Coordinates of N, CA and C in Angstrom, one line a residue:
M1 N 15.0 -0.8 -44.9 CA 13.7 -0.6 -44.4 C 13.4 -1.6 -43.3
F2 N 13.5 -2.9 -43.6 CA 13.2 -3.9 -42.6 C 14.4 -4.1 -41.7
T3 N 14.2 -4.6 -40.5 CA 15.3 -5.0 -39.6 C 16.1 -6.1 -40.2
K4 N 17.1 -6.5 -39.5 CA 17.8 -7.7 -39.8 C 16.9 -8.9 -39.5
R5 N 17.3 -10.0 -39.9 CA 16.4 -11.2 -39.7 C 16.7 -11.7 -38.2
Y6 N 15.6 -12.2 -37.6 CA 15.6 -12.7 -36.3 C 15.0 -14.2 -36.4
K7 N 15.7 -15.1 -35.7 CA 15.2 -16.5 -35.6 C 14.0 -16.6 -34.6
F8 N 13.0 -17.3 -35.0 CA 11.9 -17.5 -34.0 C 12.4 -18.3 -32.8
S9 N 13.5 -19.1 -33.0 CA 14.0 -19.9 -31.9 C 14.6 -19.0 -30.8
N10 N 14.8 -17.7 -31.1 CA 15.3 -16.8 -30.1 C 14.2 -15.9 -29.5
W11 N 13.0 -16.2 -29.8 CA 11.8 -15.5 -29.3 C 11.8 -15.6 -27.8
P12 N 11.4 -14.5 -27.0 CA 11.0 -13.2 -27.4 C 12.1 -12.3 -27.8
N13 N 11.7 -11.2 -28.5 CA 12.7 -10.2 -29.0 C 12.4 -8.9 -28.2
S14 N 13.4 -8.5 -27.3 CA 13.2 -7.3 -26.5 C 13.4 -6.0 -27.3
E15 N 13.8 -6.1 -28.5 CA 13.9 -4.9 -29.4 C 12.6 -4.4 -29.9
I16 N 11.6 -5.2 -29.9 CA 10.3 -4.8 -30.5 C 9.6 -4.0 -29.4
P17 N 9.1 -2.8 -29.7 CA 8.4 -2.0 -28.7 C 7.1 -2.7 -28.2
M18 N 6.7 -2.5 -27.0 CA 5.6 -3.1 -26.4 C 4.3 -2.6 -27.1
V19 N 4.3 -1.5 -27.7 CA 3.1 -1.0 -28.4 C 3.7 -0.4 -29.7
S20 N 3.3 -1.0 -30.8 CA 3.7 -0.6 -32.1 C 2.9 -1.1 -33.3
A21 N 2.8 -0.3 -34.3 CA 2.3 -0.8 -35.6 C 3.4 -1.1 -36.5
G22 N 3.2 -2.0 -37.4 CA 4.2 -2.3 -38.4 C 3.9 -3.5 -39.3
V23 N 4.8 -3.8 -40.2 CA 4.7 -4.9 -41.1 C 5.9 -5.8 -40.8
Y24 N 5.6 -7.1 -41.0 CA 6.6 -8.1 -40.8 C 6.6 -9.1 -42.0
V25 N 7.7 -9.7 -42.2 CA 7.8 -10.7 -43.2 C 8.5 -11.9 -42.6
I26 N 8.1 -13.1 -43.1 CA 8.7 -14.3 -42.5 C 9.3 -15.1 -43.6
W27 N 10.5 -15.6 -43.4 CA 11.3 -16.3 -44.4 C 11.7 -17.7 -43.9
E28 N 11.8 -18.6 -44.9 CA 12.5 -19.8 -44.8 C 13.6 -19.8 -45.8
G29 N 14.8 -19.6 -45.3 CA 15.9 -19.4 -46.2 C 15.7 -18.1 -47.0
E30 N 15.7 -18.2 -48.3 CA 15.5 -17.1 -49.2 C 14.1 -17.0 -49.7
Q31 N 13.2 -17.9 -49.3 CA 11.9 -17.9 -49.7 C 11.0 -17.1 -48.8
L32 N 10.3 -16.2 -49.3 CA 9.3 -15.4 -48.5 C 8.1 -16.3 -48.3
I33 N 7.8 -16.5 -47.0 CA 6.8 -17.4 -46.6 C 5.5 -16.7 -46.3
Y34 N 5.6 -15.5 -45.7 CA 4.4 -14.8 -45.2 C 4.7 -13.4 -45.0
S35 N 3.7 -12.5 -45.2 CA 3.8 -11.1 -44.9 C 2.5 -10.7 -44.2
G36 N 2.7 -9.9 -43.1 CA 1.5 -9.5 -42.4 C 1.8 -8.1 -41.7
M37 N 0.7 -7.6 -41.1 CA 0.8 -6.3 -40.4 C 0.2 -6.5 -39.0
S38 N 0.5 -5.6 -38.2 CA -0.2 -5.6 -36.9 C -0.2 -4.2 -36.4
G39 N -1.2 -3.9 -35.5 CA -1.3 -2.6 -35.0 C -2.6 -1.9 -35.5
R40 N -3.6 -2.7 -35.9 CA -4.8 -2.1 -36.5 C -5.3 -1.1 -35.5
E41 N -5.7 0.1 -36.0 CA -6.2 1.2 -35.3 C -5.4 1.5 -34.0
I42 N -4.1 1.4 -34.2 CA -3.2 1.7 -33.0 C -3.4 3.1 -32.5
E43 N -3.8 3.9 -33.4 CA -4.0 5.3 -33.0 C -5.1 5.5 -31.9
K44 N -6.0 4.5 -31.9 CA -7.1 4.5 -30.9 C -6.8 3.7 -29.6
N45 N -5.7 2.9 -29.7 CA -5.4 2.0 -28.6 C -4.3 2.5 -27.7
T46 N -4.4 3.6 -27.2 CA -3.4 4.2 -26.4 C -3.4 3.7 -25.0
H47 N -4.4 3.0 -24.5 CA -4.4 2.5 -23.2 C -3.8 1.1 -23.0
K48 N -3.5 0.4 -24.0 CA -3.0 -0.9 -23.8 C -1.4 -0.8 -23.6
T49 N -1.0 -1.7 -22.7 CA 0.5 -1.8 -22.4 C 1.2 -2.7 -23.4
K50 N 0.6 -3.6 -24.1 CA 1.2 -4.5 -25.0 C 0.2 -4.7 -26.2
Y51 N 0.6 -4.2 -27.4 CA -0.3 -4.2 -28.5 C 0.5 -4.1 -29.8
G52 N 0.1 -4.8 -30.8 CA 0.7 -4.6 -32.1 C 1.7 -5.7 -32.5
L53 N 2.8 -5.3 -33.0 CA 3.8 -6.3 -33.5 C 4.2 -7.3 -32.5
I54 N 4.4 -6.9 -31.3 CA 4.9 -7.8 -30.2 C 3.9 -8.9 -30.0
T55 N 2.6 -8.6 -29.9 CA 1.6 -9.6 -29.6 C 1.4 -10.5 -30.8
R56 N 1.4 -9.9 -32.1 CA 1.2 -10.8 -33.3 C 2.4 -11.8 -33.4
L57 N 3.6 -11.3 -33.3 CA 4.7 -12.2 -33.5 C 4.8 -13.2 -32.4
N58 N 4.4 -12.8 -31.2 CA 4.3 -13.8 -30.1 C 3.3 -14.9 -30.4
S59 N 2.2 -14.5 -31.0 CA 1.2 -15.5 -31.3 C 1.8 -16.5 -32.4
H60 N 2.5 -15.9 -33.4 CA 3.1 -16.8 -34.4 C 4.1 -17.7 -33.8
A61 N 4.9 -17.2 -32.9 CA 6.0 -18.0 -32.3 C 5.5 -19.1 -31.5
S62 N 4.2 -19.0 -31.0 CA 3.6 -20.0 -30.1 C 3.3 -21.3 -30.8
G63 N 3.1 -21.2 -32.1 CA 2.7 -22.4 -32.9 C 1.3 -22.8 -32.7
R64 N 0.5 -22.1 -31.9 CA -0.9 -22.6 -31.7 C -1.8 -22.2 -32.8
L65 N -2.5 -23.2 -33.3 CA -3.4 -22.9 -34.5 C -4.6 -22.1 -34.1
S66 N -5.0 -22.3 -32.9 CA -6.3 -21.6 -32.4 C -6.1 -20.1 -32.5
G67 N -6.8 -19.4 -33.4 CA -6.8 -17.9 -33.4 C -5.6 -17.4 -34.2
D68 N -4.8 -18.1 -34.8 CA -3.6 -17.6 -35.5 C -3.6 -18.2 -36.9
Q69 N -3.9 -17.4 -37.9 CA -4.0 -17.9 -39.3 C -2.7 -18.3 -39.8
F70 N -1.6 -17.5 -39.5 CA -0.3 -17.9 -39.9 C 0.1 -19.4 -39.5
C71 N -0.2 -19.7 -38.2 CA 0.1 -21.0 -37.7 C -0.8 -22.1 -38.5
V72 N -2.0 -21.8 -38.8 CA -2.8 -22.7 -39.5 C -2.2 -22.9 -40.9
Y73 N -1.8 -21.8 -41.6 CA -1.1 -22.0 -42.9 C 0.1 -22.9 -42.8
V74 N 1.0 -22.6 -41.8 CA 2.2 -23.4 -41.6 C 1.8 -24.9 -41.4
A75 N 0.9 -25.1 -40.6 CA 0.5 -26.5 -40.3 C 0.0 -27.2 -41.6
N76 N -0.9 -26.5 -42.3 CA -1.6 -27.1 -43.4 C -0.6 -27.3 -44.6
R77 N 0.2 -26.3 -44.9 CA 1.0 -26.3 -46.1 C 2.4 -26.8 -45.9
L78 N 3.0 -26.7 -44.7 CA 4.4 -27.1 -44.5 C 4.6 -28.2 -43.5
V79 N 3.8 -28.4 -42.5 CA 4.0 -29.5 -41.6 C 3.2 -30.8 -42.0
I80 N 1.9 -30.7 -42.2 CA 1.2 -31.9 -42.5 C 1.7 -32.6 -43.8
P81 N 2.0 -31.9 -44.9 CA 2.5 -32.6 -46.0 C 3.8 -33.4 -45.8
N82 N 4.5 -33.1 -44.8 CA 5.8 -33.8 -44.5 C 5.7 -34.8 -43.4
L83 N 4.5 -35.1 -42.9 CA 4.3 -36.1 -41.9 C 4.5 -37.5 -42.5
K84 N 5.1 -38.4 -41.7 CA 5.3 -39.8 -42.1 C 4.0 -40.6 -41.8
P85 N 3.6 -41.6 -42.6 CA 2.4 -42.4 -42.3 C 2.5 -43.0 -40.9
S86 N 3.6 -43.3 -40.4 CA 3.8 -43.9 -39.1 C 3.4 -42.9 -38.0
E87 N 3.5 -41.6 -38.3 CA 3.2 -40.6 -37.3 C 1.7 -40.3 -37.1
L88 N 0.9 -40.6 -38.1 CA -0.6 -40.3 -38.1 C -1.3 -41.0 -36.9
P89 N -1.1 -42.2 -36.5 CA -1.8 -42.8 -35.4 C -1.4 -42.1 -34.1
L90 N -0.3 -41.5 -34.0 CA 0.2 -40.8 -32.8 C -0.7 -39.6 -32.4
F91 N -1.4 -39.1 -33.4 CA -2.3 -38.0 -33.1 C -3.5 -38.5 -32.4
A92 N -4.0 -39.7 -32.7 CA -5.2 -40.3 -32.0 C -4.9 -40.5 -30.6
S93 N -3.7 -40.9 -30.3 CA -3.3 -41.3 -28.9 C -2.9 -40.0 -28.1
G94 N -2.7 -38.9 -28.8 CA -2.3 -37.7 -28.1 C -0.8 -37.6 -27.9
K95 N 0.0 -38.5 -28.4 CA 1.4 -38.5 -28.3 C 2.0 -37.5 -29.2
L96 N 1.3 -37.1 -30.3 CA 1.8 -36.1 -31.2 C 0.7 -35.0 -31.3
K97 N 1.1 -33.8 -31.3 CA 0.1 -32.7 -31.3 C 0.5 -31.7 -32.5
L98 N -0.4 -31.3 -33.3 CA -0.1 -30.5 -34.4 C 0.4 -29.1 -33.9
D99 N -0.1 -28.5 -32.9 CA 0.4 -27.3 -32.3 C 1.9 -27.4 -32.1
E100 N 2.3 -28.5 -31.4 CA 3.8 -28.7 -31.1 C 4.6 -28.9 -32.3
L101 N 4.1 -29.6 -33.3 CA 4.9 -29.8 -34.5 C 5.0 -28.4 -35.3
T102 N 3.9 -27.6 -35.3 CA 4.0 -26.3 -35.9 C 5.0 -25.4 -35.2
K103 N 4.9 -25.4 -33.9 CA 5.9 -24.5 -33.2 C 7.3 -25.0 -33.5
K104 N 7.6 -26.3 -33.5 CA 8.9 -26.8 -33.8 C 9.3 -26.3 -35.2
Y105 N 8.5 -26.4 -36.2 CA 8.8 -26.0 -37.5 C 9.1 -24.5 -37.6
I106 N 8.3 -23.7 -36.9 CA 8.5 -22.3 -36.9 C 9.9 -22.0 -36.3
H107 N 10.1 -22.6 -35.1 CA 11.4 -22.3 -34.4 C 12.6 -22.8 -35.1
E108 N 12.5 -23.9 -35.7 CA 13.7 -24.5 -36.4 C 14.0 -23.9 -37.7
K109 N 13.0 -23.5 -38.5 CA 13.2 -23.1 -39.9 C 12.9 -21.7 -40.3
L110 N 12.2 -21.0 -39.5 CA 11.7 -19.6 -39.9 C 12.4 -18.5 -39.2
E111 N 12.5 -17.4 -40.0 CA 13.0 -16.1 -39.4 C 12.1 -15.0 -39.8
Y112 N 12.1 -13.9 -39.1 CA 11.3 -12.8 -39.4 C 12.0 -11.5 -39.4
Q113 N 11.5 -10.5 -40.1 CA 12.0 -9.1 -40.1 C 10.7 -8.3 -39.9
Y114 N 11.0 -7.0 -39.5 CA 9.8 -6.1 -39.3 C 10.3 -4.7 -39.6
V115 N 9.3 -3.9 -39.8 CA 9.5 -2.4 -39.9 C 8.4 -1.8 -39.1
L116 N 8.8 -0.8 -38.3 CA 7.9 0.0 -37.4 C 7.3 1.1 -38.3
L117 N 6.0 1.3 -38.1 CA 5.3 2.4 -38.8 C 4.5 3.3 -37.9
S118 N 4.2 4.5 -38.3 CA 3.6 5.4 -37.3 C 2.0 5.3 -37.4
S119 N 1.5 4.6 -38.3 CA 0.0 4.4 -38.4 C -0.4 3.1 -39.0
S120 N -1.6 2.7 -38.7 CA -2.1 1.5 -39.3 C -2.4 1.6 -40.8
I121 N -2.7 2.8 -41.2 CA -2.9 3.1 -42.6 C -1.6 2.8 -43.4
E122 N -0.5 3.3 -42.9 CA 0.8 3.0 -43.5 C 1.1 1.5 -43.5
A123 N 0.8 0.8 -42.4 CA 1.0 -0.6 -42.3 C 0.2 -1.4 -43.3
Y124 N -1.1 -1.1 -43.4 CA -2.0 -1.8 -44.4 C -1.4 -1.6 -45.8
S125 N -1.0 -0.4 -46.2 CA -0.4 -0.2 -47.5 C 0.9 -1.0 -47.8
L126 N 1.8 -0.9 -46.8 CA 3.0 -1.7 -47.0 C 2.8 -3.2 -47.0
E127 N 1.9 -3.7 -46.2 CA 1.6 -5.1 -46.2 C 1.1 -5.5 -47.5
N128 N 0.2 -4.7 -48.1 CA -0.3 -5.1 -49.5 C 0.8 -5.1 -50.5
E129 N 1.7 -4.2 -50.4 CA 2.9 -4.2 -51.4 C 3.7 -5.5 -51.2
A130 N 3.9 -5.9 -50.0 CA 4.7 -7.1 -49.7 C 3.9 -8.3 -50.2
R131 N 2.6 -8.4 -49.9 CA 1.8 -9.5 -50.3 C 1.7 -9.6 -51.8
A132 N 1.8 -8.5 -52.5 CA 1.6 -8.5 -54.0 C 2.9 -8.7 -54.7
G133 N 4.0 -8.9 -53.9 CA 5.3 -9.1 -54.5 C 6.1 -7.9 -55.0
I134 N 5.5 -6.7 -54.7 CA 6.1 -5.5 -55.2 C 7.3 -5.1 -54.3
L135 N 7.1 -5.2 -53.0 CA 8.1 -4.8 -52.0 C 9.4 -5.6 -52.0
L136 N 9.3 -6.9 -52.1 CA 10.5 -7.7 -52.0 C 10.8 -8.6 -53.2
G137 N 10.1 -8.4 -54.3 CA 10.3 -9.0 -55.5 C 9.9 -10.5 -55.6
Q138 N 9.1 -10.9 -54.6 CA 8.5 -12.3 -54.7 C 7.2 -12.3 -53.8
L139 N 6.4 -13.2 -54.3 CA 5.1 -13.3 -53.5 C 5.3 -14.2 -52.3
P140 N 4.7 -13.9 -51.2 CA 4.8 -14.9 -50.1 C 4.1 -16.2 -50.4
L141 N 4.7 -17.3 -50.0 CA 4.1 -18.6 -50.3 C 2.7 -18.8 -49.7
L142 N 2.5 -18.3 -48.5 CA 1.3 -18.7 -47.8 C 0.1 -17.6 -47.9
N143 N 0.4 -16.4 -48.2 CA -0.7 -15.4 -48.3 C -0.5 -14.3 -49.4
P144 N -0.3 -14.8 -50.6 CA 0.0 -13.8 -51.7 C -1.3 -13.1 -52.0
I145 N -1.2 -11.8 -52.5 CA -2.3 -11.1 -53.2 C -2.0 -11.2 -54.7
T146 N -2.8 -11.9 -55.4 CA -2.6 -12.0 -56.8 C -3.6 -11.4 -57.7

């Protein structure tokens, strides 16, 4: 069902259509980290040249916390807990930026898979199955439905 795994370090991915709805899962090794969908109301967005999975995964690959809940989760749960005390003052001086550390983490450690779907209704349903642990046999670390 899902594609093979792709490394965020190889982003962008020319295999993803410019306009598509679908579900994606993000892995760190064998641990499911996150599951999401993109392409809300894609049936109504026929005029856009770039929409859906490509824009969502691009946002995740950027590491920018502003406007991207996945990046916020990665920063809060995976990056910040592993900071060294000596790194903390570097934030005040601007020598260290959380967006950059988040992007580095995503690109060095995470991989994604996706499945294309024909409607946003299908995507919502499949995303819920993935987030509930039904689809892949494990709950995602960062956004489970329990």
